[in-house]
mmCIF file of C-alpha atoms in Angstrom:
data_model
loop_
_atom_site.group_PDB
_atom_site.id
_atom_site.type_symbol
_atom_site.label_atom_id
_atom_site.label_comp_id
_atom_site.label_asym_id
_atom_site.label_seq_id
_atom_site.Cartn_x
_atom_site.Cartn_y
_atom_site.Cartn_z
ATOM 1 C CA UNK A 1 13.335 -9.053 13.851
ATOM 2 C CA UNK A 2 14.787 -8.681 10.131
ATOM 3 C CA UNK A 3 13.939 -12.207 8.372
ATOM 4 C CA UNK A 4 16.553 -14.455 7.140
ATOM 5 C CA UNK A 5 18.480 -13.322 3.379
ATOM 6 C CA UNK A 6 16.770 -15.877 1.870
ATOM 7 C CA UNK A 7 13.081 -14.630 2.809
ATOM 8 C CA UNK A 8 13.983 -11.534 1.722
ATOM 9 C CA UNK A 9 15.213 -11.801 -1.394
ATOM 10 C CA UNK A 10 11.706 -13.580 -2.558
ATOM 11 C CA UNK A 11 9.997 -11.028 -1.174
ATOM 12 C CA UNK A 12 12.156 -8.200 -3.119
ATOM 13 C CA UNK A 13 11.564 -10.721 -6.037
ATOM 14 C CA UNK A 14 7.418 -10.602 -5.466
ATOM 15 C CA UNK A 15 7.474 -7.016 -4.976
ATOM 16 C CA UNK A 16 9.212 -6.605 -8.849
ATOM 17 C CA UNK A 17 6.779 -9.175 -10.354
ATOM 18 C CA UNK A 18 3.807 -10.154 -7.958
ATOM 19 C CA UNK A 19 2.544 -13.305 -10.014
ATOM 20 C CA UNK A 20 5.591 -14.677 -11.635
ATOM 21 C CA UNK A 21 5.899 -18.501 -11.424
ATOM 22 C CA UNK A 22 7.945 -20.112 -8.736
ATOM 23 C CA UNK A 23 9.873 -21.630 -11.774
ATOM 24 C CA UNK A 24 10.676 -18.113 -13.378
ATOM 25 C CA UNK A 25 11.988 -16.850 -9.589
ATOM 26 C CA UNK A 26 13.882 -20.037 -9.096
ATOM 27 C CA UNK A 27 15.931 -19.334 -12.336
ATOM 28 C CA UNK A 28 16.897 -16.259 -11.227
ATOM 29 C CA UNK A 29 17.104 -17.081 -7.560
ATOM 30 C CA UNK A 30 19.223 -19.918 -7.992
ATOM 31 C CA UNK A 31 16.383 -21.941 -5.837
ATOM 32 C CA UNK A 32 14.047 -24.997 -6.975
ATOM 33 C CA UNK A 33 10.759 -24.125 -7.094
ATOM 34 C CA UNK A 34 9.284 -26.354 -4.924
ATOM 35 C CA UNK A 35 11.885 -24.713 -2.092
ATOM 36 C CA UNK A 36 10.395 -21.542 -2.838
ATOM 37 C CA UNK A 37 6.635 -22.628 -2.602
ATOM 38 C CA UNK A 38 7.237 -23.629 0.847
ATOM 39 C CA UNK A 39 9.047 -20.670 2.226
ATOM 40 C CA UNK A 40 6.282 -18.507 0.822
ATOM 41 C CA UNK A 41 3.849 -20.814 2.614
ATOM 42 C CA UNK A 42 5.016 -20.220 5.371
ATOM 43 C CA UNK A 43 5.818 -16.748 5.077
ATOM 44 C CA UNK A 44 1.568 -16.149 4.600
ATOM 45 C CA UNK A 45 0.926 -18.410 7.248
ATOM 46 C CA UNK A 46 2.938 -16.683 9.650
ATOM 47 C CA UNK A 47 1.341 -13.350 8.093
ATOM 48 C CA UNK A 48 5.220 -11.871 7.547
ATOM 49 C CA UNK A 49 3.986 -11.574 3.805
ATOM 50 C CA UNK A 50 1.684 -11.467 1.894
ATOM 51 C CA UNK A 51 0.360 -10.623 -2.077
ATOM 52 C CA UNK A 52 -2.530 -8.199 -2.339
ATOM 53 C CA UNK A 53 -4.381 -6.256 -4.690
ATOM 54 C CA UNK A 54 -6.115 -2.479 -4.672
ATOM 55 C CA UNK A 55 -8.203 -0.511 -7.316
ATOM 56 C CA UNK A 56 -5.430 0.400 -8.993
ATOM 57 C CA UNK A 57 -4.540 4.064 -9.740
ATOM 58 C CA UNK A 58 -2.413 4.168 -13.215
ATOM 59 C CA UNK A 59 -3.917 6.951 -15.873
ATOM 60 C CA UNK A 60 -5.480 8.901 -13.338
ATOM 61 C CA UNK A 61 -7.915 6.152 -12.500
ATOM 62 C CA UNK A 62 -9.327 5.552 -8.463
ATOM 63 C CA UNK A 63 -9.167 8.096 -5.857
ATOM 64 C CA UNK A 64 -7.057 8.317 -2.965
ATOM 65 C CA UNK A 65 -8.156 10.373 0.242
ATOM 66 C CA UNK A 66 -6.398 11.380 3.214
ATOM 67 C CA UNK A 67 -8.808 11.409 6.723
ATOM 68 C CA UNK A 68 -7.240 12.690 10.038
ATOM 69 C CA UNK A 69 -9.148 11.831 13.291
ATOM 70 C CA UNK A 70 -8.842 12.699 16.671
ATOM 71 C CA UNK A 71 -11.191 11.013 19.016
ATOM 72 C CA UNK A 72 -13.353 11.829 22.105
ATOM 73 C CA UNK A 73 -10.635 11.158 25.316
ATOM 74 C CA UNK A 74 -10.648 6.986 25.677
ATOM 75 C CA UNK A 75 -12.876 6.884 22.410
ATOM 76 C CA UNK A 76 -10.238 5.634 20.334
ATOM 77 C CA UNK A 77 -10.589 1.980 20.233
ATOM 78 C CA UNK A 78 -14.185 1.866 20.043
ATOM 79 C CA UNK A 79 -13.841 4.184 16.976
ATOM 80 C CA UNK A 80 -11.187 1.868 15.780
ATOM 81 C CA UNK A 81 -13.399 -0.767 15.838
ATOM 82 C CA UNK A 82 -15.936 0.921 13.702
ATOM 83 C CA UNK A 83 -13.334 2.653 11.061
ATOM 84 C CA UNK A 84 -11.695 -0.661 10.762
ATOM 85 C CA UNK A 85 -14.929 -2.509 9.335
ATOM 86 C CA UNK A 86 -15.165 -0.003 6.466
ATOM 87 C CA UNK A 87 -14.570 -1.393 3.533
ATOM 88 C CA UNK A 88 -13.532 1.607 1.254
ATOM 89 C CA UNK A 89 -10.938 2.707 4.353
ATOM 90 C CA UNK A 90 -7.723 0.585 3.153
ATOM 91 C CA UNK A 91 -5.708 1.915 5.701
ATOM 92 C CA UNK A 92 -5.551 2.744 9.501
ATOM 93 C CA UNK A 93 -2.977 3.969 11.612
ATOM 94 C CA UNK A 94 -2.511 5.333 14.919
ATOM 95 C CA UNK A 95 -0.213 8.668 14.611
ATOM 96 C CA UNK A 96 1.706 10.130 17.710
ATOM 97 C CA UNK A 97 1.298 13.948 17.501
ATOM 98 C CA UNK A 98 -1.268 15.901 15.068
ATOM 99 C CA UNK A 99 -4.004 12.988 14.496
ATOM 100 C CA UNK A 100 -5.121 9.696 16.818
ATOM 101 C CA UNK A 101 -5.719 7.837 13.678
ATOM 102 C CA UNK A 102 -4.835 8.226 9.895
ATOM 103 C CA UNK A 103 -7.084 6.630 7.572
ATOM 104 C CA UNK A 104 -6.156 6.375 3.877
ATOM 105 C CA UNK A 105 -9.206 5.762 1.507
ATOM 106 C CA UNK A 106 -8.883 4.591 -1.772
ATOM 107 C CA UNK A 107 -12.260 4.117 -4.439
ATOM 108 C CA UNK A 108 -13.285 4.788 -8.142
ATOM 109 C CA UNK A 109 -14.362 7.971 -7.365
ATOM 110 C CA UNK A 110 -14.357 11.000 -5.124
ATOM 111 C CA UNK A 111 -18.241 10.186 -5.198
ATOM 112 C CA UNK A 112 -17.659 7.419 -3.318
ATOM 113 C CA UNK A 113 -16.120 8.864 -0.606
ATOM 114 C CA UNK A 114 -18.544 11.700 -0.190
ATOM 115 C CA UNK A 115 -21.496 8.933 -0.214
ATOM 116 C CA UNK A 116 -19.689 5.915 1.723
ATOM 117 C CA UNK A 117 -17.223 7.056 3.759
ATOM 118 C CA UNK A 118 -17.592 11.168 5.123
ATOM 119 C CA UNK A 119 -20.846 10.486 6.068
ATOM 120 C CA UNK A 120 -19.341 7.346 8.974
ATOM 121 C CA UNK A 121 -17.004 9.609 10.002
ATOM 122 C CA UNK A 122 -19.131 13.019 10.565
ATOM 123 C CA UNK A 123 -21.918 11.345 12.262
ATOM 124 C CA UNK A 124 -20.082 9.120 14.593
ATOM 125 C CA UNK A 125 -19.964 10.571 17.987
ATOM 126 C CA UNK A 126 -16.693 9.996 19.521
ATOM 127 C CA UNK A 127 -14.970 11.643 16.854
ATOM 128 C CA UNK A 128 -14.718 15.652 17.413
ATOM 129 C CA UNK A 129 -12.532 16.528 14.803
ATOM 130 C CA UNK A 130 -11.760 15.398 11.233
ATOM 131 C CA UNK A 131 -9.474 16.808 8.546
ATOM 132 C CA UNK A 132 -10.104 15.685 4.721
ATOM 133 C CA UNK A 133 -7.692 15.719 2.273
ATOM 134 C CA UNK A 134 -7.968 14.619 -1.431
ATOM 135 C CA UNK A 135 -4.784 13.701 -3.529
ATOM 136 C CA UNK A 136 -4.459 15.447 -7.093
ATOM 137 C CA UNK A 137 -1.850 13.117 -8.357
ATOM 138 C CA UNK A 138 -0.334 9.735 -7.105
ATOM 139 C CA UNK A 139 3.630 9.390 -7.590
ATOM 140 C CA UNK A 140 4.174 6.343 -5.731
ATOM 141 C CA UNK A 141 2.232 3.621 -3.586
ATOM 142 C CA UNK A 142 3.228 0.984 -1.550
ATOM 143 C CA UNK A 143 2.777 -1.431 -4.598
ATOM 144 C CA UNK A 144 6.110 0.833 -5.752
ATOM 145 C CA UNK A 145 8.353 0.547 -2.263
ATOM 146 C CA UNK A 146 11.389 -2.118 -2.788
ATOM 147 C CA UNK A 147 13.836 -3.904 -0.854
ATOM 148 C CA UNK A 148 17.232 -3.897 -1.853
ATOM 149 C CA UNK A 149 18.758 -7.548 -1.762
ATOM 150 C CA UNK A 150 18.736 -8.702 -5.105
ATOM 151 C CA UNK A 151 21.627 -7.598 -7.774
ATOM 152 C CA UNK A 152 20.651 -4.851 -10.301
ATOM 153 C CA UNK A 153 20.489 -8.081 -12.703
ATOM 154 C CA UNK A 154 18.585 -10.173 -10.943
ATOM 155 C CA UNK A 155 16.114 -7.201 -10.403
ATOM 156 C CA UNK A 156 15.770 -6.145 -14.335
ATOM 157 C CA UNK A 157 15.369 -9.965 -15.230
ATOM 158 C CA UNK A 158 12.676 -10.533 -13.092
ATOM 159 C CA UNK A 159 10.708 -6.782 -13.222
ATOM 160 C CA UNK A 160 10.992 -8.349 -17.532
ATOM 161 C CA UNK A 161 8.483 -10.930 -15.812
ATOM 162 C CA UNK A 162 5.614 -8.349 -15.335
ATOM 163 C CA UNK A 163 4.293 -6.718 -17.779
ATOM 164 C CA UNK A 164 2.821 -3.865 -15.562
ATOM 165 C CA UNK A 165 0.733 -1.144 -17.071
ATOM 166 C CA UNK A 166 0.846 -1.831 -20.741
ATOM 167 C CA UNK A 167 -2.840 -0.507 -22.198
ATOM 168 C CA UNK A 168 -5.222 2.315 -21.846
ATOM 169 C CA UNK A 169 -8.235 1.848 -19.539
ATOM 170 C CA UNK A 170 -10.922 -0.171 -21.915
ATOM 171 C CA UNK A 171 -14.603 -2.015 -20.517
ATOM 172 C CA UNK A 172 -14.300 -2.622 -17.428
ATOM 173 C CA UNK A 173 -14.460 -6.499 -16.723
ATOM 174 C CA UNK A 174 -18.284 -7.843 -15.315
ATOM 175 C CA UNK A 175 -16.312 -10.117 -13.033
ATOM 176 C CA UNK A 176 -13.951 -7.477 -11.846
ATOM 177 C CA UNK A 177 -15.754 -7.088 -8.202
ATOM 178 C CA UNK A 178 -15.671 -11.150 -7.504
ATOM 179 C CA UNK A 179 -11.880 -11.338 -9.395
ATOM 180 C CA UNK A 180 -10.681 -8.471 -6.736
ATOM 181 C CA UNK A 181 -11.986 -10.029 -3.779
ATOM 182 C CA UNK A 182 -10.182 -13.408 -4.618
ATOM 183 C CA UNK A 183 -7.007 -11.327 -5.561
ATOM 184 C CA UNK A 184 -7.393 -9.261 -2.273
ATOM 185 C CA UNK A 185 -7.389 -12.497 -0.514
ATOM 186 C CA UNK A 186 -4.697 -14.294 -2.628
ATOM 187 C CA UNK A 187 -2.756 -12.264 -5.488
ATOM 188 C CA UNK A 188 -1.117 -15.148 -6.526
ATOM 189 C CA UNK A 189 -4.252 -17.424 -6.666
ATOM 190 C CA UNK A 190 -4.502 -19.350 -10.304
ATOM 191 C CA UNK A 191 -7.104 -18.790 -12.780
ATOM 192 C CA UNK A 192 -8.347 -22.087 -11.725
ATOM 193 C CA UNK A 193 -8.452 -21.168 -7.998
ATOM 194 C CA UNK A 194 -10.706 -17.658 -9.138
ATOM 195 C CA UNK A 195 -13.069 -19.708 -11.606
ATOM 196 C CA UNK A 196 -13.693 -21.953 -8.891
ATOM 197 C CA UNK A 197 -14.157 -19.282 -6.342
ATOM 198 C CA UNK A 198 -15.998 -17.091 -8.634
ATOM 199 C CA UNK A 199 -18.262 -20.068 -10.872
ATOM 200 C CA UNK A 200 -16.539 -18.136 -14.081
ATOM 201 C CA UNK A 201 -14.479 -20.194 -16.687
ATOM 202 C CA UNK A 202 -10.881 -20.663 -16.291
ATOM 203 C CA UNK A 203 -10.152 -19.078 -19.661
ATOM 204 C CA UNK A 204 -12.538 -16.180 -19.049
ATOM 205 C CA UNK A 205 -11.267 -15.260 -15.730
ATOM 206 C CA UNK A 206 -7.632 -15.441 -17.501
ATOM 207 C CA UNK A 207 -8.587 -12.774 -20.029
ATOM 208 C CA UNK A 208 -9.937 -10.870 -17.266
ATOM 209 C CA UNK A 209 -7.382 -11.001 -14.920
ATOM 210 C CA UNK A 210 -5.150 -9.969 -17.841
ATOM 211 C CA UNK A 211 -7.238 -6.941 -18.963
ATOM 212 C CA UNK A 212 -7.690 -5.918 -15.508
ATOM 213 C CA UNK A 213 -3.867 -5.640 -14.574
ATOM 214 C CA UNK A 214 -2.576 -4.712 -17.890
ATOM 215 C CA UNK A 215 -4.900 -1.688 -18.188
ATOM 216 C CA UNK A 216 -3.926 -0.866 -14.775
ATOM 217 C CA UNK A 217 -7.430 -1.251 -13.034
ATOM 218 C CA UNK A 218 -6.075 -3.478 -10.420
ATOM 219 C CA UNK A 219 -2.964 -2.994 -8.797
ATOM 220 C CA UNK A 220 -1.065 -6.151 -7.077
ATOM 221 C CA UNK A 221 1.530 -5.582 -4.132
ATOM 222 C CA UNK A 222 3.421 -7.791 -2.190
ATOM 223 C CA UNK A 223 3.557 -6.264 1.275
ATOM 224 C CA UNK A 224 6.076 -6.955 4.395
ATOM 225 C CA UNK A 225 4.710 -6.747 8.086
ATOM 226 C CA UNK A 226 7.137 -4.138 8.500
ATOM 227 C CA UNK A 227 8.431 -5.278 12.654
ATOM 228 C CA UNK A 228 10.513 -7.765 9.837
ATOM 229 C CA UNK A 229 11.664 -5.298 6.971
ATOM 230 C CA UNK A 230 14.458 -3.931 9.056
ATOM 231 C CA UNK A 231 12.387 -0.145 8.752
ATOM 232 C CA UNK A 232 10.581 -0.061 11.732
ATOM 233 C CA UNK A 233 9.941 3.795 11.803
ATOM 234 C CA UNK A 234 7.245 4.993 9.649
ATOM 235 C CA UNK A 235 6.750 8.960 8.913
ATOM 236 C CA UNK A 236 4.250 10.670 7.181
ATOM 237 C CA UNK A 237 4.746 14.292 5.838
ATOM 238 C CA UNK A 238 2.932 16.789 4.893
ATOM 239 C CA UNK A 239 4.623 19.904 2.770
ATOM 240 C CA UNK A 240 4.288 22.890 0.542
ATOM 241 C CA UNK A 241 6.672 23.081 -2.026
ATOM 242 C CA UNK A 242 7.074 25.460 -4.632
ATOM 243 C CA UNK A 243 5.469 24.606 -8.108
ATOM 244 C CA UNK A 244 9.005 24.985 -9.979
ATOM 245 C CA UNK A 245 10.588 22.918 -7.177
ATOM 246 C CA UNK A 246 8.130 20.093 -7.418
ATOM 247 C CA UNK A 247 9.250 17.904 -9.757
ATOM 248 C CA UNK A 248 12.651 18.168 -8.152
ATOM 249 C CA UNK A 249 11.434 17.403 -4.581
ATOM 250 C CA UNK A 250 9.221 14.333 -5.733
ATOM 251 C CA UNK A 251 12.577 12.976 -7.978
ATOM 252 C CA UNK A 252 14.583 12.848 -4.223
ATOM 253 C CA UNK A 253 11.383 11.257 -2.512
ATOM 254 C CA UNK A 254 11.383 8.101 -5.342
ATOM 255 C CA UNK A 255 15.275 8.112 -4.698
ATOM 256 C CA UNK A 256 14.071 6.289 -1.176
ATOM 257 C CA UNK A 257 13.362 2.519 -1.890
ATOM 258 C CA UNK A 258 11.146 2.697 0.953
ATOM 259 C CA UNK A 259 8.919 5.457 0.018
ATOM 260 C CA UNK A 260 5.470 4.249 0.243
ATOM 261 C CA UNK A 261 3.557 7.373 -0.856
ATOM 262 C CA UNK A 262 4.028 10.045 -2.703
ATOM 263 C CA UNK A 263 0.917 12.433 -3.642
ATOM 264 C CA UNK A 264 0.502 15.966 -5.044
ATOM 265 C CA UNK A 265 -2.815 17.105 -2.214
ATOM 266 C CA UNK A 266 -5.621 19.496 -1.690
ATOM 267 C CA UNK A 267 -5.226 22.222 1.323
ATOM 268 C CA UNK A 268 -2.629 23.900 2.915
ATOM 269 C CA UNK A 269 0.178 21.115 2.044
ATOM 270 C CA UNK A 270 0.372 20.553 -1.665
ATOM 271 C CA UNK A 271 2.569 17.421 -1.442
ATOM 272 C CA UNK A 272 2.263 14.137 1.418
ATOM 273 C CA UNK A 273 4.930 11.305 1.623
ATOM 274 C CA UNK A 274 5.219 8.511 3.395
ATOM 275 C CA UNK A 275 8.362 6.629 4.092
ATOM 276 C CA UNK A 276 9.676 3.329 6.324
ATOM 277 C CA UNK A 277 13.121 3.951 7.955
ATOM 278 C CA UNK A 278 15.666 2.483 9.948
ATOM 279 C CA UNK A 279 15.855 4.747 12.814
ATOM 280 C CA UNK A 280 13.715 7.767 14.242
ATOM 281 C CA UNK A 281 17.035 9.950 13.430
ATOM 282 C CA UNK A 282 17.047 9.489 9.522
ATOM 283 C CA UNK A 283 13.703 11.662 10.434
ATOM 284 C CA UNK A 284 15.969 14.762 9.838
ATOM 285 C CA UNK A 285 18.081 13.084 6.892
ATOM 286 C CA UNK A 286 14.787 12.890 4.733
ATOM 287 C CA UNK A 287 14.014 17.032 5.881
ATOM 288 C CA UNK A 288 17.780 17.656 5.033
ATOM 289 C CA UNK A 289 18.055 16.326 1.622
ATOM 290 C CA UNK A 290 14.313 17.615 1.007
ATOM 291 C CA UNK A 291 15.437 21.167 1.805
ATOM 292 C CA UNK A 292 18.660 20.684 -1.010
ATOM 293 C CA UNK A 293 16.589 19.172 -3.735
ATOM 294 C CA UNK A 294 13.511 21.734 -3.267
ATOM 295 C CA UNK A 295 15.227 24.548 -1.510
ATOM 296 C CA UNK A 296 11.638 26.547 -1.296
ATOM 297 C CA UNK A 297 9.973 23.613 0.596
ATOM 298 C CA UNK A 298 8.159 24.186 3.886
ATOM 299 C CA UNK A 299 7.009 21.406 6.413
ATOM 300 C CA UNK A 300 3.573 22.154 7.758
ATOM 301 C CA UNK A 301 3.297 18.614 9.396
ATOM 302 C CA UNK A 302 4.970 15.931 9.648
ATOM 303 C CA UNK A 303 3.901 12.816 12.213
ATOM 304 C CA UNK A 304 5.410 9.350 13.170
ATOM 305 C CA UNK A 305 3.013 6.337 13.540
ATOM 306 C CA UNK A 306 2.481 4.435 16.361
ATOM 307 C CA UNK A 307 0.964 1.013 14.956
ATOM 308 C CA UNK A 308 -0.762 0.398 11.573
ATOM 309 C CA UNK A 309 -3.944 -1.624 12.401
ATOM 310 C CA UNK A 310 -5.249 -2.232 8.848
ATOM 311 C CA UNK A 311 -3.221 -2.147 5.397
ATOM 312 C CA UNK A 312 -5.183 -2.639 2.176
ATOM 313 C CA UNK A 313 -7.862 -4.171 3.829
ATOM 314 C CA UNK A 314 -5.569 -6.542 5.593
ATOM 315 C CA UNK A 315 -6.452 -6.830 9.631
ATOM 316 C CA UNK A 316 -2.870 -6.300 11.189
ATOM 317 C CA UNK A 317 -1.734 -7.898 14.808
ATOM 318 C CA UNK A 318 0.369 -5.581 17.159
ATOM 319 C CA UNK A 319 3.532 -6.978 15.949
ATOM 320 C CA UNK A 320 2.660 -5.452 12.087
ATOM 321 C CA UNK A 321 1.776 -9.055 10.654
ATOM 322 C CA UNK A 322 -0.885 -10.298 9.010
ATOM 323 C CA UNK A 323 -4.274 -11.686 11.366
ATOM 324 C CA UNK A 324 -5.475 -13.200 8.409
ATOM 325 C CA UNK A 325 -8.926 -11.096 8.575
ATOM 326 C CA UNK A 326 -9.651 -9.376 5.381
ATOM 327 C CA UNK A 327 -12.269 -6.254 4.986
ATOM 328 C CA UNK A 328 -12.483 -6.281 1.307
ATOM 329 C CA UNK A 329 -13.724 -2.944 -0.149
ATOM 330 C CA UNK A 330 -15.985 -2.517 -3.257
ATOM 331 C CA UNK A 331 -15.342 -1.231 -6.966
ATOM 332 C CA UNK A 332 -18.584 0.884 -7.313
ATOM 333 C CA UNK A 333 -18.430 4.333 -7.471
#
């Protein structure tokens, strides 16, 4: 179910620089602009892709927790249903061995978790078991994860198109909350298209937008319903790796392209990674070249998910694209 050469090399090319004009990509894709417009139209439409955004999580800013459930015997979907329609869970996926479902949380603050989120899950009576872990420090997200289609030269010119994290954390914007939950919808959308959604100026929402991603308190990704990346197995991990090894083990993990996590953790694993792969037996390749670059590394678990029903907030249909149905979380905390 890979998509075309074409699709995927503007997806590669949203995933370097989320916003970048269709006029900037067509220069370095070789396409007009207009061409590329429509494929991505159709590419949301069809939910194969789409651009997002998240609290973002540069200089030590948001919090990112870890939730294992496992559910009363033919519980599940009802507590699906309920886990789903929480904003401040981003993420939910079924897992085939230690956990039924894997939630990943992301807010301002740990806070925020304690008062929004632990609470759902303690009290809700067809879960019997739940298993909280916080992470310490964030290598990599999924707003980091790459194909690899375009040439090394196409990729440097157009990563030059976004400026990323350029500024330390300042006032946080009073429009941030209304600019997120037009970005969640729509990172691409305009200026225009958030002052109209929002009733804020153009120029306003412009300096906003701009303070918001440059001091990294949003984060934009452009994800992939993964049945179409060509990676259809995804793998989380959980290990313990020796402190002098660490650095070492986490330099192998970012070797992968399609890493999508990568976070130092509380409890009896010290380090969790999640990757997308081609097949289930590149499973043991990961362990294998884990085991050379951090000789000292243990896996306590490590669990292969069934089917993702939420990402970022996004709704998800069984075939890993996009329903179109957005929970969109808060930013207090």
């Amino acid at each position: 179910m890979e998509l075309p050469a074409e699709d995927l090399e503007l997806i590669h090319a949203l995933q370097l620089s989320p916003r970048a004009t269709w006029a900037e990509l067509g220069s370095v894709l070789g396409r007009h602009p207009a061409t590329l417009a429509a494929r991505w139209e159709r590419l949301r439409s069809d939910g194969q892709a789409w651009v997002t955004c998240h609290i973002g999580t540069a200089e030590g800013q948001g919090c990112v927790t870890f939730v294992g459930i496992q559910c009363r015997p033919g519980q599940r979907t009802k507590v699906l249903e309920r886990l789903c329609a929480v904003p401040e869970i981003g993420t939910i996926e079924e897992a085939a061995r230690a956990w039924d479902l894997r939630l990943t949380v992301l807010t301002r603050s740990w806070e925020q978790v304690a008062r929004d989120v632990l609470p759902l899950v303690r009290t809700d009576p067809d879960i019997l078991r739940s298993q909280v872990t916080l992470a310490t420090r964030l290598y990599s997200a999924g707003n980091n994860w790459r194909l690899d289609v375009l040439s090394p030269e196409q990729q440097r010119r157009i990563a030059a198109l976004h400026s990323g994290v350029v500024r330390p954390p300042g006032a946080t914007p009073a429009t941030l909350p209304q600019l997120m939950t037009v970005l969640a919808r729509n990172g691409r959308a305009s200026a225009t298209e958030i002052a109209a959604a929002t009733g804020t100026h153009p120029t306003t929402v412009a300096r906003h937008l701009r303070q918001a991603l440059e001091t990294g308190l949003v984060a934009l990704r452009c994800e992939l319903a993964q049945n179409y990346s060509g990676y259809p197995i995804g793998c989380q991990w959980y290990v313990r790796v020796p402190p002098a090894q660490l650095e070492a083990a986490v330099s192998y993990l970012q070797s992968h392209r399609t890493l999508r996590l990568c976070a130092a953790t509380t409890g009896d694993a010290n380090l969790t990674f999640y990757l997308w792969l081609r097949t289930p037996g590149a499973i043991a390749d990961v362990e294998t070249g884990l085991q050379k670059a951090a000789p000292g590394v243990q896996v306590i678990e490590s669990d292969v998910g069934v089917r993702t029903h939420k990402r970022t907030g996004w709704m998800l249909n069984e075939n890993s694209t996009a329903t179109g149905e957005m929970i969109v979380g808060t930013t207090s905390g």
